[in-house]
Coordinates of C-alpha atoms in Angstrom, one line a residue:
Chain Y
M41 CA -64.4 -6.7 3.3
S42 CA -66.6 -3.6 3.9
N43 CA -65.0 -3.6 7.4
L44 CA -61.6 -3.3 5.9
L45 CA -62.5 -0.5 3.5
E46 CA -64.1 1.4 6.3
I47 CA -61.0 1.1 8.4
L48 CA -58.8 2.2 5.5
K49 CA -61.1 5.2 4.9
D50 CA -60.8 6.3 8.4
L51 CA -57.2 5.3 8.9
D52 CA -54.9 7.9 10.5
W53 CA -51.9 7.9 8.3
S54 CA -49.8 10.0 10.6
P55 CA -47.8 7.0 11.9
L56 CA -46.5 6.4 8.4
Y57 CA -45.4 10.0 8.0
I58 CA -43.9 10.2 11.4
S59 CA -41.9 7.0 10.9
I60 CA -40.6 8.0 7.5
K61 CA -39.8 11.6 8.7
T62 CA -38.0 10.2 11.7
A63 CA -36.1 7.6 9.7
I64 CA -35.0 10.2 7.2
V65 CA -33.7 12.6 9.7
A66 CA -32.1 9.8 11.8
T67 CA -30.4 8.4 8.8
I68 CA -28.9 11.8 7.8
I69 CA -27.6 12.3 11.2
S70 CA -26.2 8.8 11.5
F71 CA -24.6 9.0 8.1
A72 CA -22.9 12.3 8.9
I73 CA -21.6 11.1 12.2
G74 CA -21.0 7.4 11.2
I75 CA -18.8 8.0 8.2
H76 CA -16.6 10.4 10.0
L77 CA -16.1 8.1 13.0
A78 CA -15.5 5.2 10.6
K79 CA -12.9 7.3 8.7
K80 CA -11.1 8.1 11.9
A81 CA -11.2 4.5 13.0
T82 CA -9.9 3.1 9.7
F83 CA -7.5 5.6 8.3
Y84 CA -6.1 7.7 11.0
G85 CA -4.8 5.2 13.5
D86 CA -6.9 6.8 16.2
K87 CA -6.0 5.4 19.6
R88 CA -9.5 6.0 20.7
K89 CA -10.6 3.5 18.1
A90 CA -11.3 0.6 20.4
F91 CA -13.2 2.8 22.8
V92 CA -15.3 4.4 20.1
D93 CA -15.8 1.0 18.5
G94 CA -17.1 -0.4 21.8
I95 CA -19.4 2.4 22.6
L96 CA -20.9 2.4 19.1
S97 CA -21.4 -1.4 19.0
L98 CA -23.2 -1.4 22.3
P99 CA -26.6 -0.5 20.9
I100 CA -26.4 -3.5 18.6
V101 CA -26.2 -5.9 21.5
L102 CA -28.2 -4.1 24.1
P103 CA -32.0 -4.3 24.2
P104 CA -33.3 -1.0 22.8
T105 CA -35.1 -0.4 26.1
V106 CA -31.8 -0.1 27.8
A107 CA -30.8 2.7 25.4
G108 CA -34.2 4.2 26.0
F109 CA -33.7 4.1 29.7
I110 CA -30.3 5.8 29.5
L111 CA -31.7 8.5 27.2
L112 CA -34.6 9.1 29.5
I113 CA -32.3 9.5 32.5
I114 CA -30.1 12.0 30.6
F115 CA -32.8 14.1 29.0
S116 CA -35.6 14.0 31.6
K117 CA -36.5 17.5 32.6
R118 CA -36.0 16.4 36.2
R119 CA -32.3 15.8 35.4
P120 CA -29.6 18.5 35.0
L121 CA -29.0 18.3 31.2
G122 CA -32.7 17.9 30.4
S123 CA -33.7 20.9 32.6
F124 CA -30.8 22.9 31.3
L125 CA -31.8 22.3 27.6
F126 CA -35.4 23.2 28.4
E127 CA -34.8 26.3 30.4
K128 CA -32.0 27.8 28.3
F129 CA -33.0 26.7 24.8
D130 CA -36.6 25.6 25.2
I131 CA -35.7 22.2 23.9
S132 CA -37.4 19.1 25.3
V133 CA -36.6 15.6 24.2
V134 CA -38.9 13.4 26.3
Q135 CA -42.4 12.9 24.9
T136 CA -41.5 14.9 21.7
W137 CA -40.6 14.1 18.0
L138 CA -37.1 15.1 18.9
G139 CA -37.1 12.1 21.2
C140 CA -38.1 9.9 18.3
I141 CA -35.2 11.2 16.3
L142 CA -32.8 10.8 19.1
A143 CA -33.8 7.2 19.9
A144 CA -33.8 6.2 16.3
T145 CA -30.4 7.8 15.7
I146 CA -28.8 6.1 18.7
I147 CA -30.2 2.7 17.6
S148 CA -29.3 3.1 13.9
L149 CA -25.9 4.8 14.1
P150 CA -24.0 1.6 14.9
L151 CA -25.3 0.0 11.6
M152 CA -24.1 3.0 9.6
Y153 CA -20.8 3.1 11.5
Q154 CA -20.1 -0.7 11.1
N155 CA -21.0 -0.7 7.4
A156 CA -19.0 2.4 6.7
R157 CA -16.0 1.0 8.5
A158 CA -16.2 -2.2 6.5
A159 CA -16.5 -0.2 3.3
F160 CA -13.5 2.0 4.1
E161 CA -11.4 -0.9 5.2
Q162 CA -11.8 -2.4 1.8
V163 CA -10.3 0.7 0.1
D164 CA -6.6 0.2 -0.6
K165 CA -4.7 2.4 1.9
N166 CA -2.1 3.1 -0.8
I167 CA -4.7 5.1 -2.7
I168 CA -5.0 7.4 0.3
Y169 CA -1.3 7.6 0.9
S170 CA -0.5 8.4 -2.7
A171 CA -3.2 11.1 -2.7
R172 CA -1.5 12.7 0.2
T173 CA 1.9 12.6 -1.4
L174 CA 0.3 14.2 -4.5
G175 CA -0.7 17.2 -2.4
M176 CA -4.4 16.5 -2.0
S177 CA -6.0 17.9 1.2
E178 CA -7.5 15.4 3.7
R179 CA -10.9 16.9 3.0
K180 CA -10.6 16.5 -0.7
I181 CA -9.2 12.9 -0.3
F182 CA -12.2 12.1 1.9
Y183 CA -14.9 13.4 -0.3
R184 CA -13.4 12.9 -3.8
V185 CA -11.5 9.6 -3.3
L186 CA -12.5 7.7 -0.2
V187 CA -16.3 8.1 -0.2
P188 CA -16.7 7.4 -3.9
A189 CA -14.5 4.3 -3.6
A190 CA -16.5 3.0 -0.6
R191 CA -19.9 4.0 -2.2
P192 CA -21.5 0.5 -2.5
G193 CA -20.9 -0.3 1.1
L194 CA -22.0 3.2 2.2
V195 CA -25.2 2.9 0.3
A196 CA -25.9 -0.5 1.9
G197 CA -25.2 1.1 5.2
I198 CA -27.7 3.9 4.6
I199 CA -30.4 1.5 3.6
L200 CA -29.9 -0.7 6.6
C201 CA -29.7 2.4 8.9
F202 CA -32.9 3.7 7.4
A203 CA -34.7 0.4 7.9
R204 CA -33.5 0.1 11.5
A205 CA -34.6 3.7 12.3
M206 CA -37.9 3.1 10.7
G207 CA -38.6 0.0 12.8
E208 CA -37.4 1.4 16.1
Y209 CA -39.7 0.6 19.0
G210 CA -38.1 0.0 22.4
A211 CA -36.1 3.1 22.9
T212 CA -38.7 5.3 21.1
S213 CA -41.5 4.2 23.3
M214 CA -39.5 5.0 26.4
V215 CA -38.2 8.4 25.4
A216 CA -40.8 9.8 23.1
G217 CA -43.9 7.8 24.1
N218 CA -46.7 7.1 21.7
I219 CA -48.6 10.3 21.2
P220 CA -50.8 10.0 18.2
G221 CA -49.9 12.6 15.5
R222 CA -46.7 13.6 17.3
T223 CA -44.6 10.6 18.3
G224 CA -46.8 7.7 17.3
T225 CA -44.6 5.7 14.8
I226 CA -45.8 2.6 12.9
S227 CA -44.1 0.2 15.2
Q228 CA -45.8 1.8 18.3
T229 CA -49.1 2.0 16.5
I230 CA -49.1 -1.8 15.8
G231 CA -48.3 -2.5 19.4
M232 CA -51.1 -0.2 20.6
V233 CA -53.8 -1.4 18.3
I234 CA -53.0 -5.1 19.1
S235 CA -53.3 -4.4 22.8
D236 CA -56.7 -2.9 21.9
G237 CA -57.6 -6.1 20.2
N238 CA -58.0 -4.5 16.8
Y239 CA -56.2 -7.2 14.7
L240 CA -57.5 -6.0 11.4
K241 CA -56.0 -2.5 11.8
A242 CA -52.8 -4.0 13.1
G243 CA -52.7 -6.2 10.0
I244 CA -53.0 -3.2 7.7
W245 CA -50.0 -1.7 9.3
V246 CA -48.1 -5.0 9.2
V247 CA -48.7 -5.2 5.5
I248 CA -47.4 -1.6 5.1
V249 CA -44.3 -2.5 7.1
L250 CA -43.8 -5.6 5.0
L251 CA -44.0 -3.7 1.8
I252 CA -41.5 -1.1 3.0
S253 CA -39.1 -3.8 4.2
F254 CA -39.4 -5.7 1.0
V255 CA -38.4 -2.5 -1.0
I256 CA -35.5 -2.0 1.3
I257 CA -34.2 -5.5 1.0
F258 CA -34.6 -5.3 -2.7
G259 CA -32.6 -2.1 -2.7
V260 CA -29.8 -3.6 -0.6
N261 CA -29.6 -6.6 -3.0
I262 CA -29.4 -4.4 -6.0
F263 CA -26.6 -2.4 -4.5
S264 CA -24.6 -5.3 -3.2
N265 CA -24.8 -6.9 -6.6
K266 CA -23.5 -3.7 -8.2
A267 CA -20.7 -3.7 -5.7
K268 CA -19.5 -7.1 -6.9
Chain O
M163 CA 19.6 18.5 -5.6
T164 CA 21.1 16.8 -2.6
I165 CA 19.1 14.5 -0.4
K166 CA 20.4 13.7 3.0
V167 CA 18.8 11.0 5.1
S168 CA 19.5 9.7 8.6
L169 CA 16.8 7.5 10.0
K170 CA 16.4 5.1 12.9
S171 CA 13.3 3.0 13.5
K172 CA 12.3 -0.2 15.1
L173 CA 10.3 -2.4 12.8
D174 CA 8.6 -5.7 13.5
N175 CA 11.5 -8.0 12.6
F176 CA 14.5 -5.7 12.6
S177 CA 15.7 -2.2 13.2
L178 CA 16.1 0.2 10.3
N179 CA 19.2 2.4 10.6
I180 CA 19.8 4.2 7.4
N181 CA 22.2 7.0 6.5
F182 CA 22.9 8.2 3.0
E183 CA 23.4 11.2 0.9
G184 CA 22.5 11.3 -2.8
N185 CA 23.4 13.9 -5.4
S186 CA 22.4 12.2 -8.6
K187 CA 19.1 12.7 -10.4
R188 CA 18.5 9.0 -10.7
I189 CA 19.1 7.1 -7.5
G190 CA 18.6 3.4 -7.1
I191 CA 18.0 1.5 -3.9
L192 CA 18.7 -2.2 -4.1
G193 CA 17.8 -4.7 -1.5
E194 CA 16.2 -8.1 -1.0
S195 CA 12.5 -8.4 -0.2
G196 CA 11.8 -7.2 3.3
A197 CA 15.1 -5.2 3.6
G198 CA 13.2 -2.1 4.5
K199 CA 13.2 -0.4 1.1
S200 CA 9.5 0.4 0.9
M201 CA 9.5 1.5 4.5
L202 CA 12.4 3.9 3.7
L203 CA 10.4 5.4 0.9
K204 CA 7.3 5.8 3.2
Y205 CA 9.5 7.7 5.7
L206 CA 10.8 10.0 2.9
A207 CA 7.3 10.7 1.7
G208 CA 6.1 11.4 5.2
I209 CA 3.5 8.6 5.1
Y210 CA 5.0 7.1 8.2
K211 CA 7.2 8.7 10.8
P212 CA 10.4 7.0 11.9
D213 CA 11.4 6.8 15.6
S214 CA 14.1 9.3 15.1
G215 CA 16.1 11.0 12.4
T216 CA 16.4 13.8 9.8
I217 CA 15.6 14.2 6.2
Y218 CA 16.9 17.2 4.1
L219 CA 16.3 18.1 0.5
D220 CA 19.0 20.7 -0.2
D221 CA 18.5 23.1 2.7
D222 CA 14.8 22.2 3.3
C223 CA 14.3 20.2 6.5
L224 CA 11.4 17.8 6.0
L225 CA 12.0 15.8 9.2
D226 CA 14.0 16.5 12.3
T227 CA 12.7 14.5 15.3
D228 CA 14.9 16.4 17.7
K229 CA 13.5 19.7 16.6
K230 CA 10.0 18.3 16.3
I231 CA 9.8 19.0 12.6
N232 CA 7.7 16.7 10.6
V233 CA 6.4 18.2 7.4
R234 CA 3.1 16.7 6.2
P235 CA 3.2 14.6 3.1
Q236 CA 1.0 17.2 1.3
E237 CA 3.7 19.8 1.8
R238 CA 6.9 17.7 1.1
N239 CA 6.6 18.0 -2.7
I240 CA 7.6 14.3 -2.9
A241 CA 5.4 12.1 -5.1
Y242 CA 5.2 8.4 -4.3
M243 CA 4.3 6.0 -7.0
F244 CA 3.2 2.7 -5.5
Q245 CA 3.9 -0.8 -6.6
N246 CA 0.2 -1.2 -7.5
Y247 CA 0.0 2.4 -8.8
A248 CA -2.8 3.3 -6.5
L249 CA -4.9 5.2 -9.0
F250 CA -8.2 6.6 -7.9
P251 CA -10.5 3.7 -8.9
T252 CA -13.7 5.7 -9.3
M253 CA -12.3 8.4 -11.5
T254 CA -11.5 8.4 -15.2
V255 CA -7.9 8.5 -16.3
R256 CA -8.4 12.2 -17.2
N257 CA -9.8 13.0 -13.8
N258 CA -7.0 11.1 -12.1
I259 CA -4.7 13.6 -13.6
E260 CA -6.8 16.7 -13.4
I261 CA -7.5 16.4 -9.7
I262 CA -3.8 16.7 -9.0
V263 CA -3.1 19.7 -11.2
K264 CA -3.2 23.0 -9.3
G265 CA -4.9 25.9 -11.0
S266 CA -8.1 26.9 -12.8
K267 CA -10.4 24.5 -14.7
Q268 CA -8.8 25.6 -17.9
E269 CA -5.3 25.0 -16.6
K270 CA -6.2 21.6 -15.3
K271 CA -7.6 20.7 -18.7
E272 CA -4.6 21.9 -20.6
K273 CA -2.1 20.2 -18.4
A274 CA -4.1 16.9 -18.6
D275 CA -4.3 17.2 -22.4
Y276 CA -0.6 17.7 -22.6
L277 CA 0.2 14.7 -20.3
L278 CA -2.4 12.4 -21.9
K279 CA -0.7 13.1 -25.3
K280 CA 2.8 12.8 -24.0
F281 CA 2.1 9.4 -22.3
H282 CA 0.1 8.1 -25.3
I283 CA -3.0 7.6 -23.1
E284 CA -5.4 9.8 -25.0
E285 CA -7.5 6.8 -26.1
I286 CA -8.0 5.6 -22.6
A287 CA -8.7 9.0 -21.1
D288 CA -12.3 8.2 -20.3
K289 CA -11.7 4.7 -19.0
K290 CA -11.4 3.9 -15.3
P291 CA -8.3 2.3 -13.8
P292 CA -9.8 -1.2 -13.2
E293 CA -10.3 -1.5 -17.0
L294 CA -6.6 -0.8 -17.8
S295 CA -3.7 -3.2 -18.2
G296 CA -0.7 -3.0 -15.9
G297 CA 1.4 -1.1 -18.5
Q298 CA -1.4 1.4 -19.1
Q299 CA -1.9 1.9 -15.3
Q300 CA 1.8 2.6 -15.0
R301 CA 1.7 5.3 -17.6
V302 CA -1.3 6.9 -16.0
A303 CA 0.4 6.8 -12.6
L304 CA 3.5 8.4 -14.1
A305 CA 1.4 11.1 -15.8
R306 CA -0.4 11.8 -12.5
V307 CA 2.9 12.0 -10.6
L308 CA 4.3 14.5 -13.2
A309 CA 1.1 16.5 -13.1
Y310 CA 2.0 17.3 -9.5
E311 CA 5.4 18.7 -10.5
P312 CA 7.2 17.3 -7.5
K313 CA 10.8 17.9 -6.6
L314 CA 11.4 14.3 -5.9
I315 CA 9.7 11.2 -7.3
L316 CA 9.7 7.9 -5.5
L317 CA 9.2 4.7 -7.5
D318 CA 8.4 1.7 -5.5
E319 CA 9.1 -1.5 -7.5
P320 CA 7.5 0.0 -10.6
F321 CA 7.8 -3.1 -12.7
S322 CA 6.6 -5.7 -10.2
A323 CA 3.0 -5.6 -11.6
I324 CA 4.1 -5.9 -15.2
D325 CA 4.3 -9.1 -17.3
Q326 CA 7.8 -10.4 -17.8
L327 CA 7.5 -10.0 -21.6
L328 CA 6.7 -6.3 -21.3
K329 CA 9.1 -5.4 -18.6
E330 CA 12.1 -4.6 -20.7
R331 CA 10.2 -2.5 -23.1
L332 CA 8.4 -0.6 -20.3
Q333 CA 11.7 0.0 -18.6
I334 CA 13.0 1.8 -21.6
E335 CA 9.7 3.6 -22.0
L336 CA 9.7 4.8 -18.4
E337 CA 13.2 6.2 -18.8
A338 CA 12.2 8.0 -21.9
M339 CA 9.1 9.4 -20.3
I340 CA 10.9 10.9 -17.4
S341 CA 14.0 11.9 -19.4
D342 CA 12.9 15.6 -19.4
Y343 CA 11.9 15.6 -15.8
D344 CA 14.3 17.8 -14.0
G345 CA 13.9 16.6 -10.5
T346 CA 15.3 13.6 -8.7
V347 CA 13.9 10.1 -9.0
I348 CA 14.6 7.4 -6.4
M349 CA 13.7 3.9 -7.5
V350 CA 13.5 1.0 -5.2
S351 CA 13.8 -2.5 -6.5
H352 CA 15.0 -6.0 -5.7
S353 CA 16.0 -6.4 -9.3
R354 CA 19.6 -5.6 -10.1
E355 CA 18.9 -5.5 -13.8
E356 CA 16.2 -2.8 -13.4
L357 CA 18.5 -0.6 -11.3
Y358 CA 21.6 -1.2 -13.3
K359 CA 19.8 0.3 -16.3
F360 CA 18.0 3.0 -14.4
S361 CA 20.2 4.6 -11.8
E362 CA 23.3 6.7 -11.8
E363 CA 23.9 6.2 -8.1
L364 CA 23.2 3.0 -6.2
I365 CA 22.5 2.4 -2.5
V366 CA 22.5 -1.2 -1.4
I367 CA 20.3 -2.0 1.6
S368 CA 20.3 -5.2 3.7
K369 CA 18.2 -5.8 6.8
G370 CA 17.6 -2.1 7.3
E371 CA 21.1 -0.9 6.8
V372 CA 23.0 0.7 4.0
I373 CA 25.8 -1.8 3.1
D374 CA 27.2 -0.3 0.0
S375 CA 26.8 2.8 -2.1
G376 CA 28.4 4.7 -5.0
K377 CA 28.1 5.2 -8.7
T378 CA 25.9 2.4 -10.0
K379 CA 28.4 1.0 -12.6
E380 CA 31.2 1.0 -10.1
V381 CA 29.2 -0.7 -7.4
F382 CA 28.3 -3.4 -9.9
K383 CA 31.9 -3.7 -11.1
I384 CA 33.6 -3.6 -7.8
P385 CA 31.2 -3.9 -4.9
G386 CA 32.6 -2.5 -1.7
V387 CA 31.6 -5.3 0.7
S388 CA 31.0 -9.0 0.3
R389 CA 27.4 -8.8 1.5
S390 CA 26.4 -6.4 -1.3
A391 CA 28.3 -8.5 -3.8
R392 CA 25.7 -11.2 -3.3
L393 CA 22.9 -8.8 -3.9
I394 CA 24.3 -7.6 -7.2
G395 CA 24.6 -11.2 -8.3
I396 CA 28.0 -12.6 -7.4
N397 CA 27.2 -16.0 -6.0
N398 CA 30.6 -17.3 -5.2
I399 CA 32.0 -15.4 -2.2
M400 CA 34.4 -17.1 0.1
P401 CA 36.5 -16.1 3.1
V402 CA 40.2 -16.3 2.4
N403 CA 43.5 -16.4 4.3
I404 CA 46.6 -14.7 3.1
E405 CA 49.6 -17.1 3.3
E406 CA 53.1 -16.1 4.2
D407 CA 54.3 -16.7 0.6
G408 CA 51.7 -14.1 -0.5
K409 CA 49.3 -16.6 -1.9
I410 CA 45.6 -16.4 -1.2
S411 CA 44.1 -19.6 0.1
I412 CA 40.4 -20.4 0.0
P413 CA 39.8 -22.9 2.7
E414 CA 36.3 -23.8 1.5
W415 CA 37.7 -24.8 -1.8
G416 CA 41.0 -26.2 -0.6
I417 CA 42.9 -24.2 -3.1
K418 CA 45.6 -21.5 -3.2
L419 CA 45.7 -18.7 -5.8
D420 CA 48.8 -16.9 -6.9
C421 CA 47.6 -13.3 -7.0
E422 CA 50.8 -11.4 -6.2
K423 CA 50.9 -9.7 -9.6
L424 CA 47.3 -8.5 -9.2
L425 CA 47.5 -6.6 -6.0
P426 CA 50.0 -4.4 -4.2
K427 CA 51.4 -6.1 -1.1
D428 CA 49.8 -3.8 1.5
R429 CA 46.4 -4.2 -0.1
L430 CA 46.8 -8.0 -0.2
K431 CA 47.2 -8.2 3.5
K432 CA 43.8 -6.7 4.2
I433 CA 41.8 -9.1 2.0
K434 CA 39.2 -11.0 3.9
Y435 CA 36.9 -12.3 1.2
I436 CA 37.1 -13.2 -2.5
G437 CA 34.3 -13.1 -5.1
I438 CA 34.1 -14.9 -8.4
R439 CA 31.3 -14.2 -10.9
D440 CA 29.5 -17.2 -12.4
E441 CA 30.9 -16.5 -15.8
D442 CA 34.5 -16.3 -14.6
L443 CA 34.6 -20.0 -13.7
V444 CA 35.6 -21.7 -17.0
P445 CA 34.6 -25.3 -17.6
V446 CA 37.6 -27.6 -18.3
Y447 CA 37.1 -30.6 -20.5
G448 CA 39.7 -33.4 -21.1
E449 CA 43.3 -33.3 -19.8
I450 CA 45.2 -30.1 -19.2
D451 CA 48.8 -29.4 -18.5
S452 CA 48.5 -28.0 -15.1
D453 CA 45.9 -28.1 -12.4
E454 CA 46.8 -24.6 -11.2
H455 CA 43.7 -22.6 -10.2
C456 CA 41.4 -25.5 -11.0
I457 CA 38.7 -27.0 -8.8
E458 CA 37.0 -30.3 -9.0
I459 CA 33.2 -30.1 -8.5
S460 CA 30.5 -32.5 -7.4
N461 CA 26.9 -32.5 -6.2
V462 CA 25.7 -30.7 -9.3
N463 CA 22.2 -29.2 -9.6
I464 CA 21.3 -27.5 -12.8
Y465 CA 18.9 -24.6 -13.3
E466 CA 17.9 -24.5 -16.9
S467 CA 16.9 -21.4 -18.8
I468 CA 16.7 -20.8 -22.6
R469 CA 20.1 -19.4 -23.3
D470 CA 22.2 -20.9 -20.6
R471 CA 22.3 -23.2 -17.6
K472 CA 23.3 -22.1 -14.1
V473 CA 25.1 -25.0 -12.4
F474 CA 25.1 -25.1 -8.7
F475 CA 27.9 -27.3 -7.3
S476 CA 29.9 -28.3 -4.2
I477 CA 33.6 -28.9 -4.1
K478 CA 34.7 -32.6 -4.4
N479 CA 36.3 -34.2 -1.4
K480 CA 34.9 -31.7 0.9
K481 CA 32.5 -33.0 3.5
K482 CA 29.0 -32.1 2.4
K483 CA 27.1 -29.6 4.5
S484 CA 23.6 -30.1 5.8
S485 CA 22.1 -28.9 2.6
D486 CA 22.8 -31.2 -0.4
F487 CA 22.3 -28.3 -2.8
G488 CA 25.6 -26.8 -4.1
N489 CA 26.5 -23.5 -2.5
Y490 CA 28.5 -22.2 -5.5
S491 CA 27.5 -21.7 -9.1
F492 CA 28.8 -21.1 -12.7
I493 CA 27.2 -20.5 -16.0
M494 CA 27.2 -22.7 -19.1
K495 CA 26.1 -21.3 -22.4
N496 CA 23.8 -23.7 -24.2
K497 CA 25.4 -25.1 -27.4
I498 CA 23.1 -26.2 -30.1
D499 CA 24.5 -29.4 -31.5
G500 CA 22.1 -31.4 -33.6
D501 CA 19.0 -32.3 -31.6
S502 CA 20.8 -31.7 -28.3
I503 CA 21.4 -28.3 -27.1
Y504 CA 23.5 -29.3 -24.1
G505 CA 27.2 -29.7 -23.6
A506 CA 28.2 -32.0 -20.8
V507 CA 28.7 -30.6 -17.3
P508 CA 32.5 -30.5 -16.7
K509 CA 34.2 -32.1 -13.8
K510 CA 36.7 -29.3 -13.4
L511 CA 36.5 -25.5 -13.4
K512 CA 39.4 -23.1 -13.9
I513 CA 39.3 -19.8 -12.0
D514 CA 40.0 -16.8 -14.2
I515 CA 42.2 -15.1 -11.6
D516 CA 42.4 -11.8 -13.5
K517 CA 38.7 -11.3 -12.8
L518 CA 38.7 -12.0 -9.1
I519 CA 37.0 -9.5 -6.8
F520 CA 38.6 -8.7 -3.5
F521 CA 36.9 -7.5 -0.4
D522 CA 38.3 -6.1 2.8
K523 CA 35.1 -6.8 4.7

């Protein structure tokens, strides 16, 4: 017991903050991109739909390490894009918090996109059509009609997206690494302390993750009940 | 306002090929389900684009595929009222109207107040569409359409979501509510009753083509072609031959009619079909002096309703066709006689030849 308290007293909480910060930013980016892609796919008969759909569904079926590998190849400073970003804009992705965000976004975006698409598809198309014939601009239709009508599904998407971003491990460890205080997320910390044999410390983080997950699932249930 | 339409488009099951010109303020489009009526409205509103064609409102070109003109729905000034009314589900009734009104906040509010009052929907102003009845939704949808002040309103089967009992009342209401609307209204329906009451001008569509058009009352009285006659409710339509003695023979019924007095000779020669309304076949009971213009019926099936019975029949002595359901029909008014409200089904019918309808095609 005293052992536990001691560990808690000395615990570096940075993984929690880094994970939450990363998940929030990744969720915001995924939301902004996801709903617009979903809108295009559902309501605007875009011919690129199948292509976009395929690309966006890939991260769901691929191991995250594959996504990590691809990101590493693209953004490594030894590669054209990576070195261009670094030299021209002083932006580096690999081994930085930016890498955490990028990895989490790539992995969580499909969840947002899929949920948003399902939510938009449930909205009666006639509502959109009638809004058009009543002179409403596409922008106004999107923000005032479509998004509110799809709200329950979108909220569920946000929560799942956040949860996925929070738990991201594979791609993050490859792109951002596990630098304590900078890129060390909870998932990576658990992996690290277990490999050090510190099961008690790993257990503390596991409990924290369980608590967060429970709150998230609880939230999803509340919203999906509301949607009914 | 004149609306001029010429459209061609290939759909899943058939090709749409529609040409018409309408000048009235209330235009009806009649056609069976799947005739392409809703599609036509969607082309007019700009929701979909046909393969080729033109749409003109007076001199405004809304669509000309040759000239690559296709005005966006937002700029056509044509409001579409959908079958299910398509109200914005997350907004209150008031917001559904206000969001359409152009102008300042104050102007939006004033216009909404005016329309809420006019359509007697003030009490439900703060409710959301899913809480409303079909009739209330229809009023809100109409108020919303009028809030936009369009040049042309398209009504797509406006009564299909309404209870049978309320339909007639709502039809009268709808006409009253748009009576002071100065623009043109096009209403699409498969119900001849709805359009008979509503429209000044009628366009009859079948399988993607206009088969008849004209002033509504005239189309109903004397449909131009046999195909549209069926749509406006004339069930007995037969091909005919003109005999050398000037009589009209109906091979399907094995009967000859003496119609020389009814038609000039040159018109008589062109007749291809004849139509008889259900109510113009008069039941014959007992013995009569002459069998002229009488038919014997068999294979009777009765469709009962409260006020009358529609009797489907075949002609006696004619070989039955594959379907054993009679192809022709007449109406019997129900007579209340003691406990029984039914008169016997007659064996013979007499054709009221003064009321025949003649078709050249």
